[in-house]
mmCIF file of C-alpha atoms in Angstrom:
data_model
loop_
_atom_site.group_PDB
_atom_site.id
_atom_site.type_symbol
_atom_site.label_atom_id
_atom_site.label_comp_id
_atom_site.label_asym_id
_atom_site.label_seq_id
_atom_site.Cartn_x
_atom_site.Cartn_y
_atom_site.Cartn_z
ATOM 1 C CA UNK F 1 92.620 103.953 56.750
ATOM 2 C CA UNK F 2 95.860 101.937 57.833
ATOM 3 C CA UNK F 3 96.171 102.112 61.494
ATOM 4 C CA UNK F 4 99.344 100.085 61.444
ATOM 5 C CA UNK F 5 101.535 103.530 59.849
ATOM 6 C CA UNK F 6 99.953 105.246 63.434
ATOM 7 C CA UNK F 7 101.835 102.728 65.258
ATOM 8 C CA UNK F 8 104.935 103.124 66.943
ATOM 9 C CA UNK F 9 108.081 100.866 66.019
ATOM 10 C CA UNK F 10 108.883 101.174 69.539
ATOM 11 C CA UNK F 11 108.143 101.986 73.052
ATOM 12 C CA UNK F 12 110.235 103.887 75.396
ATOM 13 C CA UNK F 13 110.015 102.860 78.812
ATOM 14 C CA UNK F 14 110.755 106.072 81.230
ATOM 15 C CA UNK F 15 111.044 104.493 84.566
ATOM 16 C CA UNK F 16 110.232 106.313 87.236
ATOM 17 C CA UNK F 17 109.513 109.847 86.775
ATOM 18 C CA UNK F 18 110.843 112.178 88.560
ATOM 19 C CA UNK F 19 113.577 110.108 90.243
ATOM 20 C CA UNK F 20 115.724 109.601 87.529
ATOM 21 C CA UNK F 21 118.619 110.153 89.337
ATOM 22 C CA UNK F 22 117.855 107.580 91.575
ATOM 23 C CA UNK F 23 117.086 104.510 89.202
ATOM 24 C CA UNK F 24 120.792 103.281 90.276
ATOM 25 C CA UNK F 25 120.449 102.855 93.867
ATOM 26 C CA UNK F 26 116.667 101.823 93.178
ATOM 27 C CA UNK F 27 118.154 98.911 91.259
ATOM 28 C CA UNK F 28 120.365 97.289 93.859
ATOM 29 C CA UNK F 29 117.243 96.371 96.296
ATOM 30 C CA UNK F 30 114.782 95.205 93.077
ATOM 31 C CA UNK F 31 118.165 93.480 91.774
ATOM 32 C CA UNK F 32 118.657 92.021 95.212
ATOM 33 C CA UNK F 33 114.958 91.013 95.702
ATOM 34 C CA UNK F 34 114.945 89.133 92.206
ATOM 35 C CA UNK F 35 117.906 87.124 92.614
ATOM 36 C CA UNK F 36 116.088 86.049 96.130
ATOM 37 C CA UNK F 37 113.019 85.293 94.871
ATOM 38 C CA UNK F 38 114.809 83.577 91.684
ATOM 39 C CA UNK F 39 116.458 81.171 94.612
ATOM 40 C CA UNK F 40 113.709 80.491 96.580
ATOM 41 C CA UNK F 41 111.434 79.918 93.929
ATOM 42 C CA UNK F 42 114.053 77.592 92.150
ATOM 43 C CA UNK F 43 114.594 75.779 96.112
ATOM 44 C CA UNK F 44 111.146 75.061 96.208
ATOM 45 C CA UNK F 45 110.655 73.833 92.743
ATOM 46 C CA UNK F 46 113.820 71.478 93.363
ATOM 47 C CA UNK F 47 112.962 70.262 96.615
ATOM 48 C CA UNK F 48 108.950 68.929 95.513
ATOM 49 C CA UNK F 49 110.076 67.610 92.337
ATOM 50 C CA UNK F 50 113.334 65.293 94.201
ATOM 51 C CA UNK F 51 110.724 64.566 96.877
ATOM 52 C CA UNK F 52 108.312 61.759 96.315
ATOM 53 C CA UNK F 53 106.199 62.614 99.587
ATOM 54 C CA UNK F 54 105.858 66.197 98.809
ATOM 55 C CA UNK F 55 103.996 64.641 95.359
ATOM 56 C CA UNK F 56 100.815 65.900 97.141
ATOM 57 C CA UNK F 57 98.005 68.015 96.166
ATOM 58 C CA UNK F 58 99.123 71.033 98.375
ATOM 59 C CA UNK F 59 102.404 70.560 97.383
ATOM 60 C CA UNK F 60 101.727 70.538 93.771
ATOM 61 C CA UNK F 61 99.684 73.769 93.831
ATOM 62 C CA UNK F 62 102.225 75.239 95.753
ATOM 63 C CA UNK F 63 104.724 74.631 92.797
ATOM 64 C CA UNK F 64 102.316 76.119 90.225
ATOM 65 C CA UNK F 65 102.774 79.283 92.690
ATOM 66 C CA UNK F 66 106.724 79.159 92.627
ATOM 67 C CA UNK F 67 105.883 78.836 88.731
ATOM 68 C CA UNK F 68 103.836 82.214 88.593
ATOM 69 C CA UNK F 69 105.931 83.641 90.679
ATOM 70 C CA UNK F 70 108.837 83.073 88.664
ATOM 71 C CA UNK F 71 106.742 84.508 85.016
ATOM 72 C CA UNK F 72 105.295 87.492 86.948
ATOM 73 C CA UNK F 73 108.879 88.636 88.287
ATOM 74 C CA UNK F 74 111.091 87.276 85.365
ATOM 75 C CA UNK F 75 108.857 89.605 82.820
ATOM 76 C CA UNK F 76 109.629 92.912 84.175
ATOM 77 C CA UNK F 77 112.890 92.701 86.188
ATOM 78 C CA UNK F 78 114.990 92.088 83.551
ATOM 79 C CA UNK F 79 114.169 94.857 81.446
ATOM 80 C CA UNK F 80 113.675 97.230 84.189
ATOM 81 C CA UNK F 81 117.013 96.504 85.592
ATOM 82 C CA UNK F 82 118.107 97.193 82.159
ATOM 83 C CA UNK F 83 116.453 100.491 81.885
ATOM 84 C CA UNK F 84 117.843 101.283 85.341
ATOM 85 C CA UNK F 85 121.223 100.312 84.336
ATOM 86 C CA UNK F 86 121.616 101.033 80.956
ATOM 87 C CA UNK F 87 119.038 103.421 80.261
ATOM 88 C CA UNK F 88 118.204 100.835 77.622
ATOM 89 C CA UNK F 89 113.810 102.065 77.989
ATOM 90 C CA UNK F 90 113.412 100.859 73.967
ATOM 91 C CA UNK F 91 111.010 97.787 73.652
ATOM 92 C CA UNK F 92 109.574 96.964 70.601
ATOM 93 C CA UNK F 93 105.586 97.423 70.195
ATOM 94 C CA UNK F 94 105.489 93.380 69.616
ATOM 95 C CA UNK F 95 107.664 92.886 72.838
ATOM 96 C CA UNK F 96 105.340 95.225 74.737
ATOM 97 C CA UNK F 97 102.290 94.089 74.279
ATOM 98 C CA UNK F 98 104.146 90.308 74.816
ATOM 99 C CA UNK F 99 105.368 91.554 78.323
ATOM 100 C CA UNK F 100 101.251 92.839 78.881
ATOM 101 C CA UNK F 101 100.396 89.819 78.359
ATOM 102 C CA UNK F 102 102.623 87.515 80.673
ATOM 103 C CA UNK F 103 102.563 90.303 83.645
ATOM 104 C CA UNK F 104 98.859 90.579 83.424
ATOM 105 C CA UNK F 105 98.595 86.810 82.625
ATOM 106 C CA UNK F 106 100.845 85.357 85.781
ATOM 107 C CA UNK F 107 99.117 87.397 87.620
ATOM 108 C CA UNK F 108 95.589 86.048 86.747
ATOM 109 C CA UNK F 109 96.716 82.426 87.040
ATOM 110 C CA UNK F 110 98.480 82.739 90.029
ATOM 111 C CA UNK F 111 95.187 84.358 91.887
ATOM 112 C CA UNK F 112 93.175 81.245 90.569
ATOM 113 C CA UNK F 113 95.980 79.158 92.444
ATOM 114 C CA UNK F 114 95.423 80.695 95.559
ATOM 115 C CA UNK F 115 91.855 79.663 94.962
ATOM 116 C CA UNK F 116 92.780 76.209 94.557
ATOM 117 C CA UNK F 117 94.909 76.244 97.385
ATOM 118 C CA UNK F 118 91.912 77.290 99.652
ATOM 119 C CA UNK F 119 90.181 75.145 98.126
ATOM 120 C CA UNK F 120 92.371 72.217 99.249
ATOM 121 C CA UNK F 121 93.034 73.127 102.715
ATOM 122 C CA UNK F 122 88.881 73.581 102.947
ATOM 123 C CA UNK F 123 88.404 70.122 101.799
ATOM 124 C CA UNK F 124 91.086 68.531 104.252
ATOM 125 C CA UNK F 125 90.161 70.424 107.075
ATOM 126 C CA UNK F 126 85.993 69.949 106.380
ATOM 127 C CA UNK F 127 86.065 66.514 104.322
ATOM 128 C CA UNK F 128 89.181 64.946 105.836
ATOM 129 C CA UNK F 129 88.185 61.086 104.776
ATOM 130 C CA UNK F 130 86.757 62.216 101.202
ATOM 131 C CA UNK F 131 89.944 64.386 100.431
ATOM 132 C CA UNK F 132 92.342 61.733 98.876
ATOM 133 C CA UNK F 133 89.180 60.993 96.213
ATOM 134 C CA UNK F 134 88.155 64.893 95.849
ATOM 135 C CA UNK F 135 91.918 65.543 94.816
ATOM 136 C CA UNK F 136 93.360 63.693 93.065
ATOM 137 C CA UNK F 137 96.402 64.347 90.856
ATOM 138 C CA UNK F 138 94.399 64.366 88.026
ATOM 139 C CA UNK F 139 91.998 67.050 89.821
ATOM 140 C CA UNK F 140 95.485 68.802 90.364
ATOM 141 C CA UNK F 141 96.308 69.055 86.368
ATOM 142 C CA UNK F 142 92.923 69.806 85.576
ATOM 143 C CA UNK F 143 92.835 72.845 87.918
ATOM 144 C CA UNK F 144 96.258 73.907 86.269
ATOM 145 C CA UNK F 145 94.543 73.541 82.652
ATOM 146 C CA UNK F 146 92.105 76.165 84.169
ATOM 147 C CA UNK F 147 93.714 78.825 85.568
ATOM 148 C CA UNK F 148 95.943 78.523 82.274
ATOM 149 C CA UNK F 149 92.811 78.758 79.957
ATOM 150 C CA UNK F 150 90.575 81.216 82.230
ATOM 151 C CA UNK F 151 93.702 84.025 82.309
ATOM 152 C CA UNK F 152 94.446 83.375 78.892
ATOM 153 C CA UNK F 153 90.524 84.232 78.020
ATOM 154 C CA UNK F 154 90.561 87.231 79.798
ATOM 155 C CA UNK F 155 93.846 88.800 79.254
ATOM 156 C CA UNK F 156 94.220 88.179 74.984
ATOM 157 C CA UNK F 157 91.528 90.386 74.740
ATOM 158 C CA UNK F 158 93.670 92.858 75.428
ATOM 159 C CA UNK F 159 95.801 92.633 72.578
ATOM 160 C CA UNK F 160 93.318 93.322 70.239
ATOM 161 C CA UNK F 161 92.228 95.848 71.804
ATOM 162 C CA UNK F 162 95.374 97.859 72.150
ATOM 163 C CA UNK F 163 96.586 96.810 67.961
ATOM 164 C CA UNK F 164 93.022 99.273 66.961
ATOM 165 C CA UNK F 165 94.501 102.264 68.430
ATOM 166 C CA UNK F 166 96.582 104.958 66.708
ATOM 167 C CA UNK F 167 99.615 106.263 68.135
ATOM 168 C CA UNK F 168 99.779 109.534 66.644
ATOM 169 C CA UNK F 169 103.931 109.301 67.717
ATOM 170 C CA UNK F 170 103.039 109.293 71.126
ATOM 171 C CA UNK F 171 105.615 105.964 72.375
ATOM 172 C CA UNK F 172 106.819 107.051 75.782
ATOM 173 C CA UNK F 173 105.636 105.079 77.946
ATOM 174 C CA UNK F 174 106.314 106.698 82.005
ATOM 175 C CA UNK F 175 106.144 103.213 83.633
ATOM 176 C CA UNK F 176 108.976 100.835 84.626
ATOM 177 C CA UNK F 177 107.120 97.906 82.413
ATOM 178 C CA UNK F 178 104.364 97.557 79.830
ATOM 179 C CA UNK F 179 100.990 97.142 80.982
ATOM 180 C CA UNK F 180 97.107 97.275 79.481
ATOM 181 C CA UNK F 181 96.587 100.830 80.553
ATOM 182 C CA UNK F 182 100.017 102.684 80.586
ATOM 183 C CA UNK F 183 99.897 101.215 76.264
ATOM 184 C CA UNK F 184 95.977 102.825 76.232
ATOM 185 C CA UNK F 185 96.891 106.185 77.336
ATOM 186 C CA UNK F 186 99.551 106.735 74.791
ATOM 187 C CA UNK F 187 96.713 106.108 72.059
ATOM 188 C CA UNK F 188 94.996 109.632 70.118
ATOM 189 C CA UNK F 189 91.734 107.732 70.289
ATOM 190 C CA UNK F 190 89.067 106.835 72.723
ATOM 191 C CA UNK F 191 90.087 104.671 75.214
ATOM 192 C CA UNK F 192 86.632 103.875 76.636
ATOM 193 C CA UNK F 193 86.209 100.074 75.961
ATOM 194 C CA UNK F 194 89.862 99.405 77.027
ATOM 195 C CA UNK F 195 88.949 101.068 80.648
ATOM 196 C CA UNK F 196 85.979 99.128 80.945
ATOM 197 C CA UNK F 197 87.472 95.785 79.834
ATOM 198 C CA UNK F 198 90.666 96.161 81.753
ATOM 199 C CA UNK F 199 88.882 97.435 84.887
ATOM 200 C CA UNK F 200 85.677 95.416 84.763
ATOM 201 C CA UNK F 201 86.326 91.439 83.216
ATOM 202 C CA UNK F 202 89.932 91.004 85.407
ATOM 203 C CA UNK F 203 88.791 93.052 88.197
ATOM 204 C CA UNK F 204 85.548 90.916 88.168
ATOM 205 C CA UNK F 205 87.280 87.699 87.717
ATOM 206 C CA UNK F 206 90.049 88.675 90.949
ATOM 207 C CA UNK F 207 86.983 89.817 93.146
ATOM 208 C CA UNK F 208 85.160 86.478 92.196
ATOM 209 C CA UNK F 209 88.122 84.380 93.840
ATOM 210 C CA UNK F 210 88.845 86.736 96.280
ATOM 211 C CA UNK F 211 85.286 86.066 97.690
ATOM 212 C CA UNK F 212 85.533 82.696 97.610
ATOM 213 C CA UNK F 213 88.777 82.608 98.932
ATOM 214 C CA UNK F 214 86.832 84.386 101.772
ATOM 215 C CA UNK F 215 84.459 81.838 101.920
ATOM 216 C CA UNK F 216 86.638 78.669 102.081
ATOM 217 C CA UNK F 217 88.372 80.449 105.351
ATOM 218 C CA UNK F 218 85.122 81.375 106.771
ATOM 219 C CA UNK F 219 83.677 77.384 106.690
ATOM 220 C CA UNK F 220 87.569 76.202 107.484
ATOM 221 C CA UNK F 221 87.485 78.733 110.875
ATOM 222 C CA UNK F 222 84.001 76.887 111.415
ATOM 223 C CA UNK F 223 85.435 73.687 111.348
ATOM 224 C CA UNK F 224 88.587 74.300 113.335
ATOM 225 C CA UNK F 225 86.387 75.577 116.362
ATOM 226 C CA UNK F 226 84.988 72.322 116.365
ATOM 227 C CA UNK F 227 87.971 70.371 116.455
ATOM 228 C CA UNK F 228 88.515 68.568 120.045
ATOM 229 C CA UNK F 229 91.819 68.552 119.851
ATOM 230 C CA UNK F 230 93.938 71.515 120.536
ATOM 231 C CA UNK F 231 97.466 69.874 118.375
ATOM 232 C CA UNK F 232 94.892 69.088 115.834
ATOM 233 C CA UNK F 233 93.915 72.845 115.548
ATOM 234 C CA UNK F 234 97.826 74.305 116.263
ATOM 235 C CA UNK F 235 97.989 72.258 112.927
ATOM 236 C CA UNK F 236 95.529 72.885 110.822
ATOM 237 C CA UNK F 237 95.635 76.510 111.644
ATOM 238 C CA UNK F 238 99.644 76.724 111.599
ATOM 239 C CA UNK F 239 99.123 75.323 107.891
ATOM 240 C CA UNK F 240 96.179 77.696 107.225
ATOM 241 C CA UNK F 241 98.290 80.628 108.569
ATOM 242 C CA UNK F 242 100.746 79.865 105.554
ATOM 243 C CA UNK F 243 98.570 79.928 103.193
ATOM 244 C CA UNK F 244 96.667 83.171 104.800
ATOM 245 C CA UNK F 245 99.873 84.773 104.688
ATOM 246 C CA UNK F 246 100.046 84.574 101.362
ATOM 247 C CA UNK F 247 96.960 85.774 99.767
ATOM 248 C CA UNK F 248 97.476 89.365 101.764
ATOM 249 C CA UNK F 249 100.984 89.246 100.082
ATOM 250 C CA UNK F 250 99.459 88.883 96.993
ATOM 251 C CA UNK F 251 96.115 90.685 97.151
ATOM 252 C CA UNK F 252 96.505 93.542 99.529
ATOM 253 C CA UNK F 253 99.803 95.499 96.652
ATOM 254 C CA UNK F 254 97.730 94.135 94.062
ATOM 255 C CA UNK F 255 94.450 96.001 95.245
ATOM 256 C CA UNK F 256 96.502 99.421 96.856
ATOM 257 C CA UNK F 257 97.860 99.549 93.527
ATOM 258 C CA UNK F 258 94.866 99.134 91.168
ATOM 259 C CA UNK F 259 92.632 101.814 93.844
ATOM 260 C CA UNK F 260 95.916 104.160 94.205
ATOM 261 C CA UNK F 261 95.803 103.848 90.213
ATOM 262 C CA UNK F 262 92.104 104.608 89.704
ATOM 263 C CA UNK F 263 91.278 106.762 92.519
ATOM 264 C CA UNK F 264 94.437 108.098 94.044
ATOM 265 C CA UNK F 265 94.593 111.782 91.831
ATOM 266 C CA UNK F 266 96.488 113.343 94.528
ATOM 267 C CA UNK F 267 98.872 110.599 95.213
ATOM 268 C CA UNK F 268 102.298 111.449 93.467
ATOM 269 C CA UNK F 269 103.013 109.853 90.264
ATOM 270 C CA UNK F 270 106.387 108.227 91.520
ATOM 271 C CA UNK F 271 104.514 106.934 94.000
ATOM 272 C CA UNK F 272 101.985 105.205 91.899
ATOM 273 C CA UNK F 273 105.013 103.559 89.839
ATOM 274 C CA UNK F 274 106.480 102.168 93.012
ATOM 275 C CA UNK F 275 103.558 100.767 94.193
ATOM 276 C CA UNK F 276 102.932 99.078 91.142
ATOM 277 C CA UNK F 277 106.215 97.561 91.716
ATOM 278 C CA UNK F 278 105.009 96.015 94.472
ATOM 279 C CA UNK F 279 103.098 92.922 93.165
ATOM 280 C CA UNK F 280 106.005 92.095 90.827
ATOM 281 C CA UNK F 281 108.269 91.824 93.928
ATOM 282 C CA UNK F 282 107.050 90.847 96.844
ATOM 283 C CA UNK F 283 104.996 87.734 96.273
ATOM 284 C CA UNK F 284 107.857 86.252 94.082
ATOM 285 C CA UNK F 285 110.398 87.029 97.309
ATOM 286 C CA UNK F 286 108.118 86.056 100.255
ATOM 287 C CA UNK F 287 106.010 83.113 99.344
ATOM 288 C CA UNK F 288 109.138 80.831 99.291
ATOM 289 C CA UNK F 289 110.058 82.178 102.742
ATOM 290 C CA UNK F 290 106.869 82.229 104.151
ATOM 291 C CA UNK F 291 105.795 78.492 102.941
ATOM 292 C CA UNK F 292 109.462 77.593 104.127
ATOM 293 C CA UNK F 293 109.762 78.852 107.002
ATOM 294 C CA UNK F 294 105.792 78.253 108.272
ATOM 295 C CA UNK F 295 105.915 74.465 106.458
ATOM 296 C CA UNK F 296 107.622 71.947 108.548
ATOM 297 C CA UNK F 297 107.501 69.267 105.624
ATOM 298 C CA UNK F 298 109.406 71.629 103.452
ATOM 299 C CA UNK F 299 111.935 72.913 106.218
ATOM 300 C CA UNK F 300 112.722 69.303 106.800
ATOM 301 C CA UNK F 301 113.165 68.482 103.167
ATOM 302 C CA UNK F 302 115.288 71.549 102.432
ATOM 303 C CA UNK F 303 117.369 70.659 105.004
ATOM 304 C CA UNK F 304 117.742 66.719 103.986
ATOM 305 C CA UNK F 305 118.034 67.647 100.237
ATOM 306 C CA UNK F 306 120.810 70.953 101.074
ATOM 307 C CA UNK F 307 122.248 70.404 104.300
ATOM 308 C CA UNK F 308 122.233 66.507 105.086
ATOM 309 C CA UNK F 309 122.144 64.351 102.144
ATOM 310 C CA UNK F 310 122.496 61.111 102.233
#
């Protein structure tokens, strides 16, 4: 029995349902917010590769962030400005399960980078003098290699699990982008193992970090209490804040959207669809800002770099 003649050619990507009419003046803010967090992103990246003393362990992790930021954003805006634009919904079957896999994969590295980030300020808060042997640059690529490796374990999977289903014709897809589920549903077969591998091994592996994100911040706020002086806590904790900022950006969409998903039966479906929006837009946008305008290092080299070179 060839599955591959129950297989669609194409998807068609509906947008969002029910507001149709709308997808126009939807587009201008998620056009607006993309070309923001394209520039802020691409700032970022600039101003830690020109600057030698931003070649720095925090630094570094912070530009594998700009880096998922940029792949989680530039695989769905495009096409979903397209769709809004241009009605232009086709995508291949190939080129959806391609965009499953970066949205679902940028999103998997980029929570292991938070990790690593926590990780990092808990060491230099806590272990101060053992820090510059604990992270090294080599430690930094090495942590890269991981969160590379570890989403790419989880989320291939996937693939394989969505090319056994038939189709039976069904290829409309009522989402704004391609992900594991939104494919699954389409499928005239059971679906079982694909809900309990795409709820249970990411899910697991995002609640995993997320509690040891927890963690760090719990032994950091220890260790800032005992700090006797006050600038040296204003510090660490005005770093800390950044960083803090940043995980609820990423975490708290990510997490409405998954429960709204799973649980939320009542919740509109247009609803649902913008929220899942959400965790494509925000974090690319307001990391930049937030580690810009929060960082004092990276204020002061935007402005030496952009507004007062030498």
């Amino acid at each position: 029995f060839n599955l591959t003649s129950l297989r669609p050619a194409t998807f068609n990507l509906a947008g969002i349902p029910g507001m149709e009419k709308l997808h126009i003046w939807i587009s201008i803010p998620f056009c607006s917010m993309y070309l923001a967090s394209l520039l802020g992103n691409g700032v970022l990246l600039f101003v830690i590769r020109t600057e030698r003393s931003l070649h720095q362990p925090m630094y570094l992790f912070l530009s594998m962030l700009a880096i998922a930021d940029l792949m989680l954003s530039t695989t769905t805006l495009p096409k979903m400005l397209a769709l809004f634009w241009f009605s232009a919904g086709e995508i291949s079957f190939s080129g959806c399960l391609t965009q499953m896999f970066f949205l679902h994969f940028s999103f998997s590295a980029e929570s292991v980078i938070l990790l690593a980030m926590a990780f990092d300020r808990f060491v230099a808060i806590c272990y101060p003098l053992q820090y510059a042997a604990m992270l090294t640059q080599s430690a930094v690529v090495k942590t890269g290699m991981v969160a590379l490796l570890r989403s790419f374990c989880i989320i291939f999977p996937c693939i394989f699990l969505l090319k056994r289903l038939p189709f039976c014709g069904h290829n409309v897809i009522p989402h704004t982008y391609c992900e594991h589920m939104g494919i699954a549903r389409l499928a005239c077969a059971d679906i079982s193992i694909n809900i309990l591998y795409g709820l249970a091994v990411p899910f697991a592996a995002i609640v995993v970090d997320v509690v040891l994100i927890a963690v760090s911040y719990v032994l950091i706020l220890l260790a800032l209490f005992r700090l006797p002086s006050r600038t040296a806590r204003h510090k660490a904790f005005n770093t800390c804040g950044s960083h803090i900022c940043v995980i609820l950006l990423f975490y708290i969409p990510a997490f409405f959207t998954i429960l709204t998903h799973r649980f939320g039966r009542e919740i509109p479906h247009h609803v649902h669809i913008l929220l899942a929006n959400l965790y494509v837009l925000f974090p690319p946008l307001l990391n930049p800002i937030v580690y810009g305008v929060r960082t004092q290092e990276i204020r002061e080299k935007v402005v030496k770099v952009f507004i007062c070179p030498k």
